[in-house]
PDB file of C-alpha atoms in Angstrom:
ATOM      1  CA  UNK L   1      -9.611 -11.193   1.878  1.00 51.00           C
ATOM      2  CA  UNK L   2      -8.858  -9.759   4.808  1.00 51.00           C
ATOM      3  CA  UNK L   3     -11.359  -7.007   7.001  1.00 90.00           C
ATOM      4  CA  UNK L   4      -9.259  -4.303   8.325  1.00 95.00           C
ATOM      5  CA  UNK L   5     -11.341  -1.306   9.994  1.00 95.00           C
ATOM      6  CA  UNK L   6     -10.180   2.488  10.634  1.00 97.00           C
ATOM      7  CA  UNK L   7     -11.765   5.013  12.339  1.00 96.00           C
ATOM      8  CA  UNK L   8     -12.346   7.472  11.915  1.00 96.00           C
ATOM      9  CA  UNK L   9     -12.780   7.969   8.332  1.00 95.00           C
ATOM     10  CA  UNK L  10     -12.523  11.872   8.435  1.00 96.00           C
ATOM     11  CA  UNK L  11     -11.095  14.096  11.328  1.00 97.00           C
ATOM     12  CA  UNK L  12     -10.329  17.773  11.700  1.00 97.00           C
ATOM     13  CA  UNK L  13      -8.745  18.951  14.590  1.00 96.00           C
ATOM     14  CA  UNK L  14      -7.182  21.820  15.754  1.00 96.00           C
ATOM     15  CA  UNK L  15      -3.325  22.150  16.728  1.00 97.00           C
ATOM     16  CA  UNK L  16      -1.958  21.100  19.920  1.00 96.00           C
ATOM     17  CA  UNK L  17      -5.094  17.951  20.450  1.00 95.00           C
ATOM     18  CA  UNK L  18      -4.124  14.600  21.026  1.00 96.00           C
ATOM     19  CA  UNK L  19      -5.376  11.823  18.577  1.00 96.00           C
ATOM     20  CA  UNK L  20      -5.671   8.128  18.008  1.00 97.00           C
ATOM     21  CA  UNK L  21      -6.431   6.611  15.028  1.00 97.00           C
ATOM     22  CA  UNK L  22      -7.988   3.231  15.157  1.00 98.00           C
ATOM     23  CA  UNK L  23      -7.073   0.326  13.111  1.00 98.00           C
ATOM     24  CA  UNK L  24      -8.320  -3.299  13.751  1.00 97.00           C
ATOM     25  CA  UNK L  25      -8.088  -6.197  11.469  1.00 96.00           C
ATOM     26  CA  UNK L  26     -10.584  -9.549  11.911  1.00 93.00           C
ATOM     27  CA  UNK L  27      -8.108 -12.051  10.321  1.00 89.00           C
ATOM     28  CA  UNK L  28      -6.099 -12.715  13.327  1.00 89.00           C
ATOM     29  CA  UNK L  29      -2.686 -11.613  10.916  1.00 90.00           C
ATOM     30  CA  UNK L  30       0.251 -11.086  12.707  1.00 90.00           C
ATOM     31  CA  UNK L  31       1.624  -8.293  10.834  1.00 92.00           C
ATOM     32  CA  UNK L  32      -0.092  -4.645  10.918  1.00 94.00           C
ATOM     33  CA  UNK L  33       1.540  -1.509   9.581  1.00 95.00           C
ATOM     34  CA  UNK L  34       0.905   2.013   9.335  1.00 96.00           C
ATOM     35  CA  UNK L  35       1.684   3.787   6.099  1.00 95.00           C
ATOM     36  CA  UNK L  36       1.051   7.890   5.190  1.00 95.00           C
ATOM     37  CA  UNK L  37       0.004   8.858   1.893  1.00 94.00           C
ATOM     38  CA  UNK L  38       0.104  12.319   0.447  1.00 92.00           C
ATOM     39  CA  UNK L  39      -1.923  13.176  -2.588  1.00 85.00           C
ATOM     40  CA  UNK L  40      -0.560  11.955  -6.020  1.00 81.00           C
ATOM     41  CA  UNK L  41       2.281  10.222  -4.007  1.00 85.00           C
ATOM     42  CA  UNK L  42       3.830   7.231  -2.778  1.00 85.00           C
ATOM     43  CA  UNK L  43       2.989   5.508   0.347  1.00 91.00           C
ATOM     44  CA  UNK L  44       5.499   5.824   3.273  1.00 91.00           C
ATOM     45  CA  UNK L  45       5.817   3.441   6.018  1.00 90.00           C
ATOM     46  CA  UNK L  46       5.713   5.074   9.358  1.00 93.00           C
ATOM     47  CA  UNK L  47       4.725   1.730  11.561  1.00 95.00           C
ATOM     48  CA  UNK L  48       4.910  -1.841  11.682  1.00 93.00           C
ATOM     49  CA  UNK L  49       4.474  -4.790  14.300  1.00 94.00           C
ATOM     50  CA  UNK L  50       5.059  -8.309  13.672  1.00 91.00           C
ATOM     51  CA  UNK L  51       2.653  -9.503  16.517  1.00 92.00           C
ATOM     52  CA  UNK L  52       1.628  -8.308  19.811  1.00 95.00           C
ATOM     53  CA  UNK L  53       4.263  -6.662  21.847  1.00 95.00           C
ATOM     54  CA  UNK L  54       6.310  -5.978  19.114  1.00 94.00           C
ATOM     55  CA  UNK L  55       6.844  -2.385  17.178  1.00 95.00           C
ATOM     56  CA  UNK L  56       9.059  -0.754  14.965  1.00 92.00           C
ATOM     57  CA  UNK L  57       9.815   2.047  13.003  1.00 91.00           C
ATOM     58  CA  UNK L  58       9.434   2.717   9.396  1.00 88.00           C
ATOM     59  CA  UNK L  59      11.480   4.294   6.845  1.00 80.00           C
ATOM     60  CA  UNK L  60       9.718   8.065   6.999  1.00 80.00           C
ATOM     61  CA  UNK L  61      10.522   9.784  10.403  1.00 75.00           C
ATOM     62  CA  UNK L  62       7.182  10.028  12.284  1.00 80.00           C
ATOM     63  CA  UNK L  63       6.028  12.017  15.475  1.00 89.00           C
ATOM     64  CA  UNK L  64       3.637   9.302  16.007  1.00 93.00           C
ATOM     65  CA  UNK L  65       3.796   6.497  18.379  1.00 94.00           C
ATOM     66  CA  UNK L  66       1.863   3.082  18.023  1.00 96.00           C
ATOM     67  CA  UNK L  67       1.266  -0.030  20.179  1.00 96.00           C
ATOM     68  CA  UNK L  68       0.210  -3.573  19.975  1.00 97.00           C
ATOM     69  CA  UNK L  69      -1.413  -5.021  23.189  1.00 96.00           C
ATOM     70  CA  UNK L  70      -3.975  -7.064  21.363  1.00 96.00           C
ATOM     71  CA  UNK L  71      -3.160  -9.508  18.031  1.00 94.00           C
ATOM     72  CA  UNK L  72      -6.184  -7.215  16.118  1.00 96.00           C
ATOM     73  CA  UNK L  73      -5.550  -3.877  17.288  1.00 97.00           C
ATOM     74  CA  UNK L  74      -3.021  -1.230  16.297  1.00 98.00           C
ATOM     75  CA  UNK L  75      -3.765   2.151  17.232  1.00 98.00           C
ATOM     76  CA  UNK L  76      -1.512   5.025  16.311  1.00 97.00           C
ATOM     77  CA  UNK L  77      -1.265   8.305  18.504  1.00 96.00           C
ATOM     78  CA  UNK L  78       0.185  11.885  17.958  1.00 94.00           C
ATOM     79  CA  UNK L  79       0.240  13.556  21.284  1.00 93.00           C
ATOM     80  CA  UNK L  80      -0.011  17.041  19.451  1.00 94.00           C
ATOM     81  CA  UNK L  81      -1.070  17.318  15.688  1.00 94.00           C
ATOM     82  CA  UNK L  82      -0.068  20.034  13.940  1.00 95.00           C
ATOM     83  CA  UNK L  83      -0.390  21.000  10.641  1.00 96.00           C
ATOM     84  CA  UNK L  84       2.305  19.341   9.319  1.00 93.00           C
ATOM     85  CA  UNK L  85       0.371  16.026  10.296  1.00 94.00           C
ATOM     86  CA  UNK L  86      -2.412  16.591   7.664  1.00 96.00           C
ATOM     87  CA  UNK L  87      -2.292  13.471   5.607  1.00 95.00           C
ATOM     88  CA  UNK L  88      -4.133  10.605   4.766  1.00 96.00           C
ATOM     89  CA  UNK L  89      -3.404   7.283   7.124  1.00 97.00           C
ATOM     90  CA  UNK L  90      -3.323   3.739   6.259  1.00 97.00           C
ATOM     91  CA  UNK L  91      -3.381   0.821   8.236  1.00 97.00           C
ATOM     92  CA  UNK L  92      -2.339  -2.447   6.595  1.00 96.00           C
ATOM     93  CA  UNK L  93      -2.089  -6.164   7.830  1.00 94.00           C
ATOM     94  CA  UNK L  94      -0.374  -9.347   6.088  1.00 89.00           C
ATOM     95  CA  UNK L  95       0.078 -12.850   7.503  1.00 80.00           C
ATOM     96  CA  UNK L  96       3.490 -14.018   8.511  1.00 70.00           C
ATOM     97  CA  UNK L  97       2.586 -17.961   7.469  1.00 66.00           C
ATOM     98  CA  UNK L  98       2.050 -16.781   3.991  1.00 67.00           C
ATOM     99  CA  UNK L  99       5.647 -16.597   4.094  1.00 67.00           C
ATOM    100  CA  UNK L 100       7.064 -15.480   0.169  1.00 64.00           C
ATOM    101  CA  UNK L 101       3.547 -14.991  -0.610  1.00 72.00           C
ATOM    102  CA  UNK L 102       2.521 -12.606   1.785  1.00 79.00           C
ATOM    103  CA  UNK L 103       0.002  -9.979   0.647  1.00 85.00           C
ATOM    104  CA  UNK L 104      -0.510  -6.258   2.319  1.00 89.00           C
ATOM    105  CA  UNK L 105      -4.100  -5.288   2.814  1.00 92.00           C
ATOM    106  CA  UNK L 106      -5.752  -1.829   3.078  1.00 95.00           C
ATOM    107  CA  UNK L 107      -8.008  -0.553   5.602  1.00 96.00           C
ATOM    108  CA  UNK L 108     -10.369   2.273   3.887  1.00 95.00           C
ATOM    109  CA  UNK L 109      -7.911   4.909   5.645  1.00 96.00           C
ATOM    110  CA  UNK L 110      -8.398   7.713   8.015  1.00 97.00           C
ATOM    111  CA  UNK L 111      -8.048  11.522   6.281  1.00 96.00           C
ATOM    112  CA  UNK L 112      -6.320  13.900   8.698  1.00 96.00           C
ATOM    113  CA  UNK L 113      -6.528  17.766   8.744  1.00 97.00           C
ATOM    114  CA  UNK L 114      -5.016  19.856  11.053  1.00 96.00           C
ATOM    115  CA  UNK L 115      -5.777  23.401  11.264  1.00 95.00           C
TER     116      UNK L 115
ATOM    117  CA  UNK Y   1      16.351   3.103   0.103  1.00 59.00           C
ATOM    118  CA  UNK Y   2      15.420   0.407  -1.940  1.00 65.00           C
ATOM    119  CA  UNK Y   3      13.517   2.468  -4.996  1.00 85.00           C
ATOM    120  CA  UNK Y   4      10.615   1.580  -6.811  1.00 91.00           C
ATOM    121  CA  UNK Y   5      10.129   3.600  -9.804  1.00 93.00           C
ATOM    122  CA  UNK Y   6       6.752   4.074 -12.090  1.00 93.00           C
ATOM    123  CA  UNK Y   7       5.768   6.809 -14.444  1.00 88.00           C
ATOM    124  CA  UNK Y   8       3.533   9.167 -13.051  1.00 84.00           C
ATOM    125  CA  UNK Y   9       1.512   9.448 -15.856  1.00 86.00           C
ATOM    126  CA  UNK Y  10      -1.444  10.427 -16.800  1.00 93.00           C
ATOM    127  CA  UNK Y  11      -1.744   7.465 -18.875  1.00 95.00           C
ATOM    128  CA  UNK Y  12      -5.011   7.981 -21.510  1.00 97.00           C
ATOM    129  CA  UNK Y  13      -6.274   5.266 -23.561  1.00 97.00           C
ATOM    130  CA  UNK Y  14      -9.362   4.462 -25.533  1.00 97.00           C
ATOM    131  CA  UNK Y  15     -11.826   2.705 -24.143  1.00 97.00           C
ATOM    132  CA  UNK Y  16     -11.836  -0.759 -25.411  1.00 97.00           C
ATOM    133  CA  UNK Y  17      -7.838  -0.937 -25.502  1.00 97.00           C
ATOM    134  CA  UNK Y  18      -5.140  -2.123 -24.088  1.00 97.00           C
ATOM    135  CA  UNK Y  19      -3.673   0.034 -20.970  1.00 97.00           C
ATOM    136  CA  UNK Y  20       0.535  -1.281 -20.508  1.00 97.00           C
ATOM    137  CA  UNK Y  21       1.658  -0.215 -17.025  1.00 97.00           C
ATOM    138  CA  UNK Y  22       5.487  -0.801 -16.199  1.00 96.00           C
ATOM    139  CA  UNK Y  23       7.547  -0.478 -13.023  1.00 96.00           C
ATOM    140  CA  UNK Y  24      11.295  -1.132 -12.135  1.00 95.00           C
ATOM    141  CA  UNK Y  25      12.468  -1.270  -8.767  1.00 93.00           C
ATOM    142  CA  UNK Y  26      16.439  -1.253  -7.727  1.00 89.00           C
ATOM    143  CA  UNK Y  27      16.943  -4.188  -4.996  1.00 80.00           C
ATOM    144  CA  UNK Y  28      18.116  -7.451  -6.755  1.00 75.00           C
ATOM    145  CA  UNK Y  29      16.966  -9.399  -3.798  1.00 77.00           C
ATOM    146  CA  UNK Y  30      13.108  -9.039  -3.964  1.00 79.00           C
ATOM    147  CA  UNK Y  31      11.030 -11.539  -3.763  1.00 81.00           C
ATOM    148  CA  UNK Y  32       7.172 -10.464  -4.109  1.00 90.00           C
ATOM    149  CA  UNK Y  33       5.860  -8.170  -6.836  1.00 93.00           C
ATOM    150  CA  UNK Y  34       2.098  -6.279  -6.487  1.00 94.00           C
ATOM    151  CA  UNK Y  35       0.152  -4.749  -8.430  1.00 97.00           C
ATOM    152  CA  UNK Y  36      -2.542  -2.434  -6.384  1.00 96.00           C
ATOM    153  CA  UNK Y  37      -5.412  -0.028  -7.609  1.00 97.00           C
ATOM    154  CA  UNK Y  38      -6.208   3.366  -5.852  1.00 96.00           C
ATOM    155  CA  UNK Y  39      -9.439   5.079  -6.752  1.00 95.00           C
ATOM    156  CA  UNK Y  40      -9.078   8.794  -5.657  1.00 90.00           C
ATOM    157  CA  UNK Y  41      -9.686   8.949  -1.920  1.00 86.00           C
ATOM    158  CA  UNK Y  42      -9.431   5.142  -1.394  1.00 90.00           C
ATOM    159  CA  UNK Y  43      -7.435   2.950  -0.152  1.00 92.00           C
ATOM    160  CA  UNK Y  44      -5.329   0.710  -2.484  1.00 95.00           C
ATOM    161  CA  UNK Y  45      -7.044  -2.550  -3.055  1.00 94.00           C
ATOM    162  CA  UNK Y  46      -4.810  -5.672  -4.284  1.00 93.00           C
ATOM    163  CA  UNK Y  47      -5.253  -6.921  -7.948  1.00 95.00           C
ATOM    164  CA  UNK Y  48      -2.292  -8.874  -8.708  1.00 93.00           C
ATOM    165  CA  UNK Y  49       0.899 -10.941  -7.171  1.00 93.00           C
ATOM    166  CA  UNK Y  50       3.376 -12.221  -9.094  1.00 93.00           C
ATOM    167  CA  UNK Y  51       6.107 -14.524  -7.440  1.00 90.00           C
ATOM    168  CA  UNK Y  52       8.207 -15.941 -10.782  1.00 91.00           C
ATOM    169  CA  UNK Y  53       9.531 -14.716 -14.237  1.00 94.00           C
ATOM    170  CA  UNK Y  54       6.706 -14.759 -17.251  1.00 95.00           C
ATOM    171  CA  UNK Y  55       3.297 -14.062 -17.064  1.00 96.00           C
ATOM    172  CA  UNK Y  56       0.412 -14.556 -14.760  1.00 96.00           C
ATOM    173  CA  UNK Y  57      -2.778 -14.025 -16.252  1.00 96.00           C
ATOM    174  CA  UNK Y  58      -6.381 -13.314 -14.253  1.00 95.00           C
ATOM    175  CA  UNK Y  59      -9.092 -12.154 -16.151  1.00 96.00           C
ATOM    176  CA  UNK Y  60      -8.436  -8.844 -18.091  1.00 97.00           C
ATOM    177  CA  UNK Y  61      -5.288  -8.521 -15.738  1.00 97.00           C
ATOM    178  CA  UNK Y  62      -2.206  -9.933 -17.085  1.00 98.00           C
ATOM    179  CA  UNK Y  63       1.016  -8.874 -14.813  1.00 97.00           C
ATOM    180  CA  UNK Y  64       4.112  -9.395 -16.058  1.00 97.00           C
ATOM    181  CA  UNK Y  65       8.165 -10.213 -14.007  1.00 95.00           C
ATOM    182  CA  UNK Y  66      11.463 -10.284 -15.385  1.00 94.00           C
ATOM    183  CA  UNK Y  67      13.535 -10.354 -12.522  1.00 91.00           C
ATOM    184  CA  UNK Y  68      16.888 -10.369 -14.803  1.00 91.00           C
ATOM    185  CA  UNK Y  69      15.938  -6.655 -16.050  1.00 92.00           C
ATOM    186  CA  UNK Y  70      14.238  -5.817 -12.131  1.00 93.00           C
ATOM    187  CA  UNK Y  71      11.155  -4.913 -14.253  1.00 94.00           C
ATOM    188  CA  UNK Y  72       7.322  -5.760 -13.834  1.00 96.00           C
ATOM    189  CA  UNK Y  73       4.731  -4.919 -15.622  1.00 97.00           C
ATOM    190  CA  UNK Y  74       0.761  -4.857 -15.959  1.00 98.00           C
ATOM    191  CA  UNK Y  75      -1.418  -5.282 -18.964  1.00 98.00           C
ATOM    192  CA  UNK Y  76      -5.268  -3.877 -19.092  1.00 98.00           C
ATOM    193  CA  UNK Y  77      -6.975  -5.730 -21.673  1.00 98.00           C
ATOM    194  CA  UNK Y  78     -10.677  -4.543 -22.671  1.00 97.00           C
ATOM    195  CA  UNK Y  79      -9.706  -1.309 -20.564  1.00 97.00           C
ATOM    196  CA  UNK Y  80     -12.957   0.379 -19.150  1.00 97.00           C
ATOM    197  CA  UNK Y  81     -13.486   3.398 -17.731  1.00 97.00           C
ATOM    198  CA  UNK Y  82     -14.255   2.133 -14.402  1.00 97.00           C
ATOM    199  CA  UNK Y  83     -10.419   1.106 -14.861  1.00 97.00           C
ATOM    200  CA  UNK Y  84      -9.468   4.713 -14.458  1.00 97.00           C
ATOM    201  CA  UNK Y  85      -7.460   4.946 -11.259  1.00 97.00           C
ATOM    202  CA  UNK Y  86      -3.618   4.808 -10.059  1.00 96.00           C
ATOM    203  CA  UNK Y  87      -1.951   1.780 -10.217  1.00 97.00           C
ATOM    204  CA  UNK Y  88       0.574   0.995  -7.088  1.00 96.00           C
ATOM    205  CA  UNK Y  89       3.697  -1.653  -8.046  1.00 95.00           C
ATOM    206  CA  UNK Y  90       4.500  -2.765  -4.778  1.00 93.00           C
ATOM    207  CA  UNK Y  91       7.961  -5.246  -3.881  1.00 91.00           C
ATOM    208  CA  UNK Y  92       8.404  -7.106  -1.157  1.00 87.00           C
ATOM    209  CA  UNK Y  93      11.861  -7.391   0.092  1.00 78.00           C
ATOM    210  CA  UNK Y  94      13.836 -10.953   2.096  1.00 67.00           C
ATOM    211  CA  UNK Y  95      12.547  -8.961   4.998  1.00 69.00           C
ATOM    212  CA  UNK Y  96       9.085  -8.884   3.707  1.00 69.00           C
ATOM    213  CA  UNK Y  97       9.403  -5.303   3.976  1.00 79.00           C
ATOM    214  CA  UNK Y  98       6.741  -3.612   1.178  1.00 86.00           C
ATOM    215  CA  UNK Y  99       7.801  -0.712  -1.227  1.00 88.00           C
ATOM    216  CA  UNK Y 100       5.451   1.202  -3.027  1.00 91.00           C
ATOM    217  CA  UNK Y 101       6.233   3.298  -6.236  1.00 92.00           C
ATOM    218  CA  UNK Y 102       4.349   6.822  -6.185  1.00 91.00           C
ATOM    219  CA  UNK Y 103       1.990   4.978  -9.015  1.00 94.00           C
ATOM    220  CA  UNK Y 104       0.554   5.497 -12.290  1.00 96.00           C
ATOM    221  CA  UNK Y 105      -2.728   7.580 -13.066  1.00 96.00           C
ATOM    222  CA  UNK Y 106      -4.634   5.685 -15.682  1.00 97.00           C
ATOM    223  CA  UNK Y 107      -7.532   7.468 -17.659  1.00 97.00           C
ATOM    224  CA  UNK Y 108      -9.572   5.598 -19.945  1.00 97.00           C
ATOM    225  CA  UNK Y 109     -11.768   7.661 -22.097  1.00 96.00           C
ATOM    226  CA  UNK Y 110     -15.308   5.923 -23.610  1.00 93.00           C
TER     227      UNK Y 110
END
């Protein structure tokens, strides 16, 4: 099972702040992705990196930007939250030499209001 | 988009019974099929993979693939009501891409 950590847990900030959201995962997998979950709905991929230098896009438009220096580490940024951005955040990691059977795994998410 | 569609719900059985969740999704191709659990305010937590038509079975947990009909499913045998929660079909695509459907809210009443 894989250990995936985000911090924080909780955060309320106020419009116009710059934030980063932490996500690192301890099984040295190659894939990490970001996803945003509304309440009651489905999860929507913002982020994903198949290994270090490498990012991409998801399917839901995002003002957020991510980057992948180290194998564990995939922080995600928004230069200026506003309310719009109040969501919850997940991170997620899978391993590449799984190949067809790859699983996704959760971090514990981070909960973002902006006011 | 590549759709995968579940009934929202909420689904209410009797404690003690057997909770049937289903899930079709549209792309032909797909490869992986997932079954997650999301207690409210958590994250979703894996419970099942299924990779071939029939039936996998672990524990209470029995998922279920037809590929021919793009449908999976997921029986709750013995349901509890720490089993209350949304339940997440995920598919992964050739381009191990994941979609998620919006889920199913499953109450189970003692």
């Amino acid at each position: 099972e894989a250990d995936i950590y985000q911090t924080p847990r909780y955060l309320v900030i106020g419009t116009g702040k710059k934030i980063t959201l932490e996500c690192s995962q301890t099984m040295g997998h190659d894939k990490m992705y970001w996803y945003q979950q509304d309440p009651g709905m489905e999860l929507h991929l913002i982020h994903y990196s198949y290994g270090v230098n490498s990012t991409e896009k998801g399917d839901l438009s995002s003002e957020s930007t991510v980057s992948r220096i180290r194998t564990e580490h995939f922080p995600l940024t928004l230069e200026s939250a506003r309310p719009s951005h109040t969501s919850q955040y997940l991170c997620a990691s899978s391993d590449i030499a799984q190949g067809n059977n790859e699983k996704l795994f959760f971090g514990s998410g981070t909960q973002l209001s902006v006011l | 988009q590549k759709e995968v569609e579940q009934n929202s719900g909420p689904l209410s059985v009797p404690e003690g019974a057997i909770a049937s969740l289903n899930c079709t999704y549209s792309d032909r191709v797909s490869q992986s099929f997932f079954w997650y659990r999301q207690y409210s305010g958590k994250s979703p937590e894996l419970i099942m993979s299924i990779y071939s038509n029939g039936d996998k079975e672990d524990g209470r947990f029995t998922a279920q693939l037809n590929k021919a009909s793009q449908y999976v499913s997921l029986l709750i045998r013995d349901s509890q009501p720490s089993d209350s929660a949304t339940y997440l079909c995920a598919v992964n695509d050739n381009f191990n891409k994941f979609y998620f459907g919006s889920g199913t809210k499953l109450n189970v009443k003692p």
